[in-house]
Amino acid sequence: MTREPYYVQSLERGLAVIRAFDAEHRELTLSDVARHCGLTRAAARRFLLTLTDLGYVRTDGRLFSLTPRVLELGYAFLGGLSLPEVAEPHMERLVSEVRESSSLSVLDGDDIVYVSRVPTSRIMRVAINVGTRFPAYATSMGRVMLAALPEAELEAYLSRAKLEPLTDRTISSPGALRAELDRVRESGHSIVDQELEEGLRAIAAPIRDRSGKAAGALNVSVHAARATVATIRERLLPPLLTATAAIEADLRIAAPRRR
């Protein structure tokens, strides 16, 4: 294969040595690495000892293995990712599994703002795009984020929010909403049954950052004709919680680190 003039073969070989280690090969001998990477033993030894000096590899004199420091190689990329960028691949897997649309939102004042969406079909009269806003009190994502607010902030919200009935099912009194938010806080998820729009049901769970604060919320929405509330809780809640847990794990890596 012809290489460009700028190509640094030693860098390619050094990265190949790191990639030689995986879940099935956590410890390798010098000969193992040389064979796996197509290197001479002398070259493999130089790479391994350099990586050892840099702290990316450890050795007991015979076996070599990676150290946790190799995670730093991914931090530069992950550290620059926003919440939507971190969440998107997990949302795509979730939608592929449940065959229903999923959205990601953040709380902005008294509204939720959609920051990412993976649709399967259009089930709402109002088109949802990034930047679409809805009142938090009438949405599943809004409720999980409201439920996660500190007590003083929640009380301030309940005292000022205009809880207008958007459908005949919408919770529109502060007392009833407070009781519902208490249930959401205890269960860790929210199901809204045709309160934002007739025919629309949705389930949401919060996405928490490293400090435990709700950085956003993830939902799955479904047409009421296709799933009852009980079906949503049974069929959609487990994969939704799996997705939010995976996003939170990636956020812990992507969060800026103190130097």
PDB file of C-alpha atoms in Angstrom:
ATOM      1  CA  MET A   1       0.000   0.000   0.000  1.00  0.00           C
ATOM      2  CA  THR A   2       1.302   3.438  -0.980  1.00  0.00           C
ATOM      3  CA  ARG A   3       1.471   5.862   1.941  1.00  0.00           C
ATOM      4  CA  GLU A   4       1.253   9.644   1.805  1.00  0.00           C
ATOM      5  CA  PRO A   5       4.503  11.513   2.533  1.00  0.00           C
ATOM      6  CA  TYR A   6       3.166  12.731   5.879  1.00  0.00           C
ATOM      7  CA  TYR A   7       2.288   9.219   7.091  1.00  0.00           C
ATOM      8  CA  VAL A   8       3.973   8.326  10.423  1.00  0.00           C
ATOM      9  CA  GLN A   9       4.278   4.568  10.476  1.00  0.00           C
ATOM     10  CA  SER A  10       5.613   4.463  14.018  1.00  0.00           C
ATOM     11  CA  LEU A  11       2.395   6.118  15.246  1.00  0.00           C
ATOM     12  CA  GLU A  12       0.338   3.520  13.381  1.00  0.00           C
ATOM     13  CA  ARG A  13       2.347   0.733  15.000  1.00  0.00           C
ATOM     14  CA  GLY A  14       2.091   2.257  18.468  1.00  0.00           C
ATOM     15  CA  LEU A  15      -1.691   2.456  18.175  1.00  0.00           C
ATOM     16  CA  ALA A  16      -1.768  -1.118  16.868  1.00  0.00           C
ATOM     17  CA  VAL A  17       0.031  -2.242  20.023  1.00  0.00           C
ATOM     18  CA  ILE A  18      -2.632  -0.573  22.174  1.00  0.00           C
ATOM     19  CA  ARG A  19      -5.437  -2.115  20.110  1.00  0.00           C
ATOM     20  CA  ALA A  20      -3.906  -5.565  20.518  1.00  0.00           C
ATOM     21  CA  PHE A  21      -5.358  -5.608  24.031  1.00  0.00           C
ATOM     22  CA  ASP A  22      -9.091  -6.254  24.314  1.00  0.00           C
ATOM     23  CA  ALA A  23     -11.662  -7.965  26.525  1.00  0.00           C
ATOM     24  CA  GLU A  24     -10.388 -11.394  25.496  1.00  0.00           C
ATOM     25  CA  HIS A  25      -6.702 -10.470  25.644  1.00  0.00           C
ATOM     26  CA  ARG A  26      -6.260  -8.344  28.767  1.00  0.00           C
ATOM     27  CA  GLU A  27      -2.710  -9.622  29.288  1.00  0.00           C
ATOM     28  CA  LEU A  28      -0.229 -10.353  26.513  1.00  0.00           C
ATOM     29  CA  THR A  29       3.381 -11.439  26.340  1.00  0.00           C
ATOM     30  CA  LEU A  30       5.936  -9.656  24.194  1.00  0.00           C
ATOM     31  CA  SER A  31       5.665 -12.470  21.641  1.00  0.00           C
ATOM     32  CA  ASP A  32       1.867 -12.186  21.594  1.00  0.00           C
ATOM     33  CA  VAL A  33       2.035  -8.481  20.807  1.00  0.00           C
ATOM     34  CA  ALA A  34       4.699  -8.948  18.131  1.00  0.00           C
ATOM     35  CA  ARG A  35       2.666 -11.663  16.431  1.00  0.00           C
ATOM     36  CA  HIS A  36      -0.640  -9.794  16.658  1.00  0.00           C
ATOM     37  CA  CYS A  37       0.808  -6.551  15.263  1.00  0.00           C
ATOM     38  CA  GLY A  38       3.178  -8.053  12.708  1.00  0.00           C
ATOM     39  CA  LEU A  39       6.216  -6.601  14.457  1.00  0.00           C
ATOM     40  CA  THR A  40       9.598  -7.992  15.315  1.00  0.00           C
ATOM     41  CA  ARG A  41      10.109  -8.786  18.981  1.00  0.00           C
ATOM     42  CA  ALA A  42      12.624  -5.930  19.223  1.00  0.00           C
ATOM     43  CA  ALA A  43      10.135  -3.408  17.795  1.00  0.00           C
ATOM     44  CA  ALA A  44       7.284  -4.692  19.962  1.00  0.00           C
ATOM     45  CA  ARG A  45       9.520  -4.411  23.017  1.00  0.00           C
ATOM     46  CA  ARG A  46      10.378  -0.774  22.233  1.00  0.00           C
ATOM     47  CA  PHE A  47       6.716   0.174  21.829  1.00  0.00           C
ATOM     48  CA  LEU A  48       5.647  -1.663  24.972  1.00  0.00           C
ATOM     49  CA  LEU A  49       8.388  -0.179  27.117  1.00  0.00           C
ATOM     50  CA  THR A  50       7.672   3.321  25.785  1.00  0.00           C
ATOM     51  CA  LEU A  51       3.969   2.896  26.606  1.00  0.00           C
ATOM     52  CA  THR A  52       4.988   1.617  30.039  1.00  0.00           C
ATOM     53  CA  ASP A  53       7.132   4.695  30.647  1.00  0.00           C
ATOM     54  CA  LEU A  54       4.174   6.888  29.592  1.00  0.00           C
ATOM     55  CA  GLY A  55       1.860   5.079  32.009  1.00  0.00           C
ATOM     56  CA  TYR A  56      -0.442   3.457  29.453  1.00  0.00           C
ATOM     57  CA  VAL A  57       0.874  -0.088  29.960  1.00  0.00           C
ATOM     58  CA  ARG A  58       2.008  -2.034  33.012  1.00  0.00           C
ATOM     59  CA  THR A  59       4.104  -5.183  33.164  1.00  0.00           C
ATOM     60  CA  ASP A  60       5.208  -7.779  35.686  1.00  0.00           C
ATOM     61  CA  GLY A  61       8.265  -8.544  33.589  1.00  0.00           C
ATOM     62  CA  ARG A  62       6.551 -11.140  31.410  1.00  0.00           C
ATOM     63  CA  LEU A  63       2.940 -10.113  30.864  1.00  0.00           C
ATOM     64  CA  PHE A  64       1.819  -6.684  29.679  1.00  0.00           C
ATOM     65  CA  SER A  65      -1.588  -5.069  30.196  1.00  0.00           C
ATOM     66  CA  LEU A  66      -3.212  -1.684  29.692  1.00  0.00           C
ATOM     67  CA  THR A  67      -3.719   0.758  32.551  1.00  0.00           C
ATOM     68  CA  PRO A  68      -6.788   2.971  33.106  1.00  0.00           C
ATOM     69  CA  ARG A  69      -4.760   5.855  31.724  1.00  0.00           C
ATOM     70  CA  VAL A  70      -5.592   4.741  28.177  1.00  0.00           C
ATOM     71  CA  LEU A  71      -9.058   6.214  28.788  1.00  0.00           C
ATOM     72  CA  GLU A  72      -7.438   9.627  28.487  1.00  0.00           C
ATOM     73  CA  LEU A  73      -6.989   8.963  24.783  1.00  0.00           C
ATOM     74  CA  GLY A  74     -10.767   9.182  24.380  1.00  0.00           C
ATOM     75  CA  TYR A  75     -11.381  12.057  26.759  1.00  0.00           C
ATOM     76  CA  ALA A  76     -10.250  14.714  24.286  1.00  0.00           C
ATOM     77  CA  PHE A  77     -13.057  13.650  21.950  1.00  0.00           C
ATOM     78  CA  LEU A  78     -15.704  12.845  24.542  1.00  0.00           C
ATOM     79  CA  GLY A  79     -14.987  15.960  26.556  1.00  0.00           C
ATOM     80  CA  GLY A  80     -16.158  18.141  23.695  1.00  0.00           C
ATOM     81  CA  LEU A  81     -19.449  16.364  23.151  1.00  0.00           C
ATOM     82  CA  SER A  82     -22.735  18.043  24.026  1.00  0.00           C
ATOM     83  CA  LEU A  83     -25.654  16.214  25.632  1.00  0.00           C
ATOM     84  CA  PRO A  84     -27.402  15.624  22.270  1.00  0.00           C
ATOM     85  CA  GLU A  85     -24.208  14.258  20.732  1.00  0.00           C
ATOM     86  CA  VAL A  86     -23.688  11.894  23.653  1.00  0.00           C
ATOM     87  CA  ALA A  87     -27.321  10.791  23.644  1.00  0.00           C
ATOM     88  CA  GLU A  88     -27.911  10.365  19.907  1.00  0.00           C
ATOM     89  CA  PRO A  89     -26.425   6.884  19.365  1.00  0.00           C
ATOM     90  CA  HIS A  90     -28.279   5.587  22.408  1.00  0.00           C
ATOM     91  CA  MET A  91     -31.516   7.143  21.161  1.00  0.00           C
ATOM     92  CA  GLU A  92     -31.057   5.490  17.791  1.00  0.00           C
ATOM     93  CA  ARG A  93     -30.592   2.097  19.444  1.00  0.00           C
ATOM     94  CA  LEU A  94     -33.632   2.696  21.632  1.00  0.00           C
ATOM     95  CA  VAL A  95     -35.829   3.624  18.668  1.00  0.00           C
ATOM     96  CA  SER A  96     -34.550   0.630  16.722  1.00  0.00           C
ATOM     97  CA  GLU A  97     -35.503  -1.632  19.622  1.00  0.00           C
ATOM     98  CA  VAL A  98     -38.947  -0.277  20.526  1.00  0.00           C
ATOM     99  CA  ARG A  99     -39.994   1.008  17.075  1.00  0.00           C
ATOM    100  CA  GLU A 100     -41.334   4.222  18.573  1.00  0.00           C
ATOM    101  CA  SER A 101     -40.076   7.813  18.446  1.00  0.00           C
ATOM    102  CA  SER A 102     -37.725   9.170  21.096  1.00  0.00           C
ATOM    103  CA  SER A 103     -36.898  12.737  22.070  1.00  0.00           C
ATOM    104  CA  LEU A 104     -34.389  14.490  24.292  1.00  0.00           C
ATOM    105  CA  SER A 105     -35.145  17.786  25.984  1.00  0.00           C
ATOM    106  CA  VAL A 106     -33.792  20.202  28.574  1.00  0.00           C
ATOM    107  CA  LEU A 107     -35.658  22.468  30.970  1.00  0.00           C
ATOM    108  CA  ASP A 108     -35.547  26.147  30.006  1.00  0.00           C
ATOM    109  CA  GLY A 109     -37.512  28.317  32.395  1.00  0.00           C
ATOM    110  CA  ASP A 110     -41.019  26.867  32.606  1.00  0.00           C
ATOM    111  CA  ASP A 111     -40.757  25.028  29.281  1.00  0.00           C
ATOM    112  CA  ILE A 112     -38.981  22.043  27.858  1.00  0.00           C
ATOM    113  CA  VAL A 113     -36.936  22.570  24.713  1.00  0.00           C
ATOM    114  CA  TYR A 114     -36.308  19.686  22.330  1.00  0.00           C
ATOM    115  CA  VAL A 115     -32.598  19.313  21.653  1.00  0.00           C
ATOM    116  CA  SER A 116     -32.660  15.997  19.768  1.00  0.00           C
ATOM    117  CA  ARG A 117     -35.264  13.712  18.250  1.00  0.00           C
ATOM    118  CA  VAL A 118     -35.241  10.340  16.503  1.00  0.00           C
ATOM    119  CA  PRO A 119     -38.671   9.805  14.936  1.00  0.00           C
ATOM    120  CA  THR A 120     -40.245   6.720  13.448  1.00  0.00           C
ATOM    121  CA  SER A 121     -43.508   8.295  12.310  1.00  0.00           C
ATOM    122  CA  ARG A 122     -45.377  11.511  12.855  1.00  0.00           C
ATOM    123  CA  ILE A 123     -47.986  11.039  15.583  1.00  0.00           C
ATOM    124  CA  MET A 124     -48.545  14.665  16.615  1.00  0.00           C
ATOM    125  CA  ARG A 125     -50.423  17.399  14.792  1.00  0.00           C
ATOM    126  CA  VAL A 126     -47.626  19.805  15.716  1.00  0.00           C
ATOM    127  CA  ALA A 127     -44.317  19.089  13.992  1.00  0.00           C
ATOM    128  CA  ILE A 128     -41.513  18.599  16.501  1.00  0.00           C
ATOM    129  CA  ASN A 129     -38.052  19.844  15.604  1.00  0.00           C
ATOM    130  CA  VAL A 130     -34.968  20.771  17.561  1.00  0.00           C
ATOM    131  CA  GLY A 131     -35.904  23.967  19.372  1.00  0.00           C
ATOM    132  CA  THR A 132     -39.604  23.123  19.762  1.00  0.00           C
ATOM    133  CA  ARG A 133     -40.942  24.224  23.155  1.00  0.00           C
ATOM    134  CA  PHE A 134     -43.779  22.841  25.262  1.00  0.00           C
ATOM    135  CA  PRO A 135     -44.942  23.719  28.773  1.00  0.00           C
ATOM    136  CA  ALA A 136     -43.129  21.466  31.227  1.00  0.00           C
ATOM    137  CA  TYR A 137     -46.168  20.637  33.368  1.00  0.00           C
ATOM    138  CA  ALA A 138     -48.002  18.833  30.553  1.00  0.00           C
ATOM    139  CA  THR A 139     -45.148  16.663  29.278  1.00  0.00           C
ATOM    140  CA  SER A 140     -43.490  13.522  30.561  1.00  0.00           C
ATOM    141  CA  MET A 141     -40.002  14.986  30.093  1.00  0.00           C
ATOM    142  CA  GLY A 142     -40.991  18.204  31.794  1.00  0.00           C
ATOM    143  CA  ARG A 143     -42.362  16.371  34.795  1.00  0.00           C
ATOM    144  CA  VAL A 144     -39.276  14.282  35.442  1.00  0.00           C
ATOM    145  CA  MET A 145     -37.161  17.444  35.324  1.00  0.00           C
ATOM    146  CA  LEU A 146     -39.579  19.396  37.513  1.00  0.00           C
ATOM    147  CA  ALA A 147     -39.609  16.520  39.996  1.00  0.00           C
ATOM    148  CA  ALA A 148     -35.808  16.713  40.181  1.00  0.00           C
ATOM    149  CA  LEU A 149     -35.753  20.419  41.093  1.00  0.00           C
ATOM    150  CA  PRO A 150     -34.680  21.505  44.576  1.00  0.00           C
ATOM    151  CA  GLU A 151     -37.693  22.115  46.808  1.00  0.00           C
ATOM    152  CA  ALA A 152     -37.413  25.913  46.741  1.00  0.00           C
ATOM    153  CA  GLU A 153     -37.227  26.002  42.943  1.00  0.00           C
ATOM    154  CA  LEU A 154     -40.184  23.662  42.605  1.00  0.00           C
ATOM    155  CA  GLU A 155     -42.294  25.750  44.975  1.00  0.00           C
ATOM    156  CA  ALA A 156     -41.418  28.875  42.996  1.00  0.00           C
ATOM    157  CA  TYR A 157     -42.447  27.145  39.780  1.00  0.00           C
ATOM    158  CA  LEU A 158     -45.769  25.949  41.187  1.00  0.00           C
ATOM    159  CA  SER A 159     -46.575  29.432  42.462  1.00  0.00           C
ATOM    160  CA  ARG A 160     -46.009  31.156  39.118  1.00  0.00           C
ATOM    161  CA  ALA A 161     -46.835  28.561  36.434  1.00  0.00           C
ATOM    162  CA  LYS A 162     -50.051  28.983  34.442  1.00  0.00           C
ATOM    163  CA  LEU A 163     -51.427  25.459  34.290  1.00  0.00           C
ATOM    164  CA  GLU A 164     -53.799  25.713  31.367  1.00  0.00           C
ATOM    165  CA  PRO A 165     -55.785  22.606  30.347  1.00  0.00           C
ATOM    166  CA  LEU A 166     -54.433  21.663  26.930  1.00  0.00           C
ATOM    167  CA  THR A 167     -56.820  18.696  26.724  1.00  0.00           C
ATOM    168  CA  ASP A 168     -59.591  17.520  29.012  1.00  0.00           C
ATOM    169  CA  ARG A 169     -57.038  15.219  30.675  1.00  0.00           C
ATOM    170  CA  THR A 170     -54.397  17.833  31.520  1.00  0.00           C
ATOM    171  CA  ILE A 171     -53.512  18.299  35.187  1.00  0.00           C
ATOM    172  CA  SER A 172     -54.231  21.989  35.700  1.00  0.00           C
ATOM    173  CA  SER A 173     -54.124  22.609  39.454  1.00  0.00           C
ATOM    174  CA  PRO A 174     -50.926  23.173  41.465  1.00  0.00           C
ATOM    175  CA  GLY A 175     -51.977  20.691  44.157  1.00  0.00           C
ATOM    176  CA  ALA A 176     -52.664  17.884  41.691  1.00  0.00           C
ATOM    177  CA  LEU A 177     -49.450  18.597  39.817  1.00  0.00           C
ATOM    178  CA  ARG A 178     -47.458  18.592  43.055  1.00  0.00           C
ATOM    179  CA  ALA A 179     -48.923  15.194  43.974  1.00  0.00           C
ATOM    180  CA  GLU A 180     -48.065  13.847  40.535  1.00  0.00           C
ATOM    181  CA  LEU A 181     -44.509  15.169  40.750  1.00  0.00           C
ATOM    182  CA  ASP A 182     -44.109  13.436  44.116  1.00  0.00           C
ATOM    183  CA  ARG A 183     -45.099  10.165  42.430  1.00  0.00           C
ATOM    184  CA  VAL A 184     -42.681  10.837  39.579  1.00  0.00           C
ATOM    185  CA  ARG A 185     -39.832  11.533  41.993  1.00  0.00           C
ATOM    186  CA  GLU A 186     -40.499   8.281  43.823  1.00  0.00           C
ATOM    187  CA  SER A 187     -40.841   6.101  40.720  1.00  0.00           C
ATOM    188  CA  GLY A 188     -38.077   7.727  38.659  1.00  0.00           C
ATOM    189  CA  HIS A 189     -40.200   8.083  35.538  1.00  0.00           C
ATOM    190  CA  SER A 190     -43.290   9.854  34.238  1.00  0.00           C
ATOM    191  CA  ILE A 191     -46.114   8.697  31.989  1.00  0.00           C
ATOM    192  CA  VAL A 192     -48.345  11.371  30.473  1.00  0.00           C
ATOM    193  CA  ASP A 193     -51.589  10.113  28.978  1.00  0.00           C
ATOM    194  CA  GLN A 194     -52.991  12.491  26.356  1.00  0.00           C
ATOM    195  CA  GLU A 195     -52.442  15.609  28.458  1.00  0.00           C
ATOM    196  CA  LEU A 196     -50.390  17.498  25.887  1.00  0.00           C
ATOM    197  CA  GLU A 197     -52.350  16.307  22.875  1.00  0.00           C
ATOM    198  CA  GLU A 198     -55.228  13.902  22.370  1.00  0.00           C
ATOM    199  CA  GLY A 199     -54.012  10.534  21.143  1.00  0.00           C
ATOM    200  CA  LEU A 200     -50.465  10.962  22.425  1.00  0.00           C
ATOM    201  CA  ARG A 201     -48.957   8.988  25.297  1.00  0.00           C
ATOM    202  CA  ALA A 202     -45.347   9.314  26.412  1.00  0.00           C
ATOM    203  CA  ILE A 203     -42.996   7.973  29.040  1.00  0.00           C
ATOM    204  CA  ALA A 204     -39.846   9.754  30.180  1.00  0.00           C
ATOM    205  CA  ALA A 205     -36.929   9.375  32.572  1.00  0.00           C
ATOM    206  CA  PRO A 206     -34.339  11.931  33.683  1.00  0.00           C
ATOM    207  CA  ILE A 207     -30.723  12.005  32.550  1.00  0.00           C
ATOM    208  CA  ARG A 208     -28.463  12.996  35.429  1.00  0.00           C
ATOM    209  CA  ASP A 209     -24.994  14.464  35.195  1.00  0.00           C
ATOM    210  CA  ARG A 210     -22.013  13.650  37.406  1.00  0.00           C
ATOM    211  CA  SER A 211     -23.375  15.825  40.215  1.00  0.00           C
ATOM    212  CA  GLY A 212     -26.735  14.031  40.196  1.00  0.00           C
ATOM    213  CA  LYS A 213     -28.566  16.995  38.691  1.00  0.00           C
ATOM    214  CA  ALA A 214     -31.108  16.329  35.951  1.00  0.00           C
ATOM    215  CA  ALA A 215     -29.286  17.584  32.857  1.00  0.00           C
ATOM    216  CA  GLY A 216     -32.171  16.613  30.589  1.00  0.00           C
ATOM    217  CA  ALA A 217     -34.814  13.997  29.980  1.00  0.00           C
ATOM    218  CA  LEU A 218     -35.398  11.246  27.441  1.00  0.00           C
ATOM    219  CA  ASN A 219     -38.801  10.009  26.336  1.00  0.00           C
ATOM    220  CA  VAL A 220     -40.545   7.525  24.104  1.00  0.00           C
ATOM    221  CA  SER A 221     -43.856   8.635  22.602  1.00  0.00           C
ATOM    222  CA  VAL A 222     -46.562   6.441  21.133  1.00  0.00           C
ATOM    223  CA  HIS A 223     -50.024   6.854  19.680  1.00  0.00           C
ATOM    224  CA  ALA A 224     -52.672   5.977  22.255  1.00  0.00           C
ATOM    225  CA  ALA A 225     -54.307   3.543  19.841  1.00  0.00           C
ATOM    226  CA  ARG A 226     -51.162   1.401  19.798  1.00  0.00           C
ATOM    227  CA  ALA A 227     -50.407   1.088  23.502  1.00  0.00           C
ATOM    228  CA  THR A 228     -52.186   1.373  26.831  1.00  0.00           C
ATOM    229  CA  VAL A 229     -50.525   3.013  29.819  1.00  0.00           C
ATOM    230  CA  ALA A 230     -49.902  -0.455  31.285  1.00  0.00           C
ATOM    231  CA  THR A 231     -48.308  -1.623  28.034  1.00  0.00           C
ATOM    232  CA  ILE A 232     -46.084   1.451  27.926  1.00  0.00           C
ATOM    233  CA  ARG A 233     -44.858   0.833  31.464  1.00  0.00           C
ATOM    234  CA  GLU A 234     -44.215  -2.850  30.793  1.00  0.00           C
ATOM    235  CA  ARG A 235     -42.752  -2.660  27.276  1.00  0.00           C
ATOM    236  CA  LEU A 236     -41.086   0.740  27.023  1.00  0.00           C
ATOM    237  CA  LEU A 237     -39.848   1.559  30.535  1.00  0.00           C
ATOM    238  CA  PRO A 238     -37.060  -1.085  30.743  1.00  0.00           C
ATOM    239  CA  PRO A 239     -35.351  -0.120  27.447  1.00  0.00           C
ATOM    240  CA  LEU A 240     -35.849   3.577  28.258  1.00  0.00           C
ATOM    241  CA  LEU A 241     -34.061   3.187  31.589  1.00  0.00           C
ATOM    242  CA  THR A 242     -31.294   1.195  29.900  1.00  0.00           C
ATOM    243  CA  ALA A 243     -30.799   4.051  27.430  1.00  0.00           C
ATOM    244  CA  THR A 244     -30.742   6.772  30.100  1.00  0.00           C
ATOM    245  CA  ALA A 245     -28.245   4.767  32.169  1.00  0.00           C
ATOM    246  CA  ALA A 246     -25.968   4.410  29.131  1.00  0.00           C
ATOM    247  CA  ILE A 247     -26.196   8.142  28.387  1.00  0.00           C
ATOM    248  CA  GLU A 248     -25.381   8.976  32.002  1.00  0.00           C
ATOM    249  CA  ALA A 249     -22.351   6.678  31.887  1.00  0.00           C
ATOM    250  CA  ASP A 250     -21.077   8.463  28.771  1.00  0.00           C
ATOM    251  CA  LEU A 251     -21.762  11.862  30.334  1.00  0.00           C
ATOM    252  CA  ARG A 252     -19.548  10.961  33.266  1.00  0.00           C
ATOM    253  CA  ILE A 253     -16.723  10.414  30.806  1.00  0.00           C
ATOM    254  CA  ALA A 254     -17.568  13.423  28.648  1.00  0.00           C
ATOM    255  CA  ALA A 255     -17.857  15.879  31.544  1.00  0.00           C
ATOM    256  CA  PRO A 256     -14.972  18.339  31.768  1.00  0.00           C
ATOM    257  CA  ARG A 257     -12.333  17.175  34.230  1.00  0.00           C
ATOM    258  CA  ARG A 258     -10.498  19.292  36.720  1.00  0.00           C
ATOM    259  CA  ARG A 259      -6.829  19.625  35.945  1.00  0.00           C
TER     260      ARG A 259
END
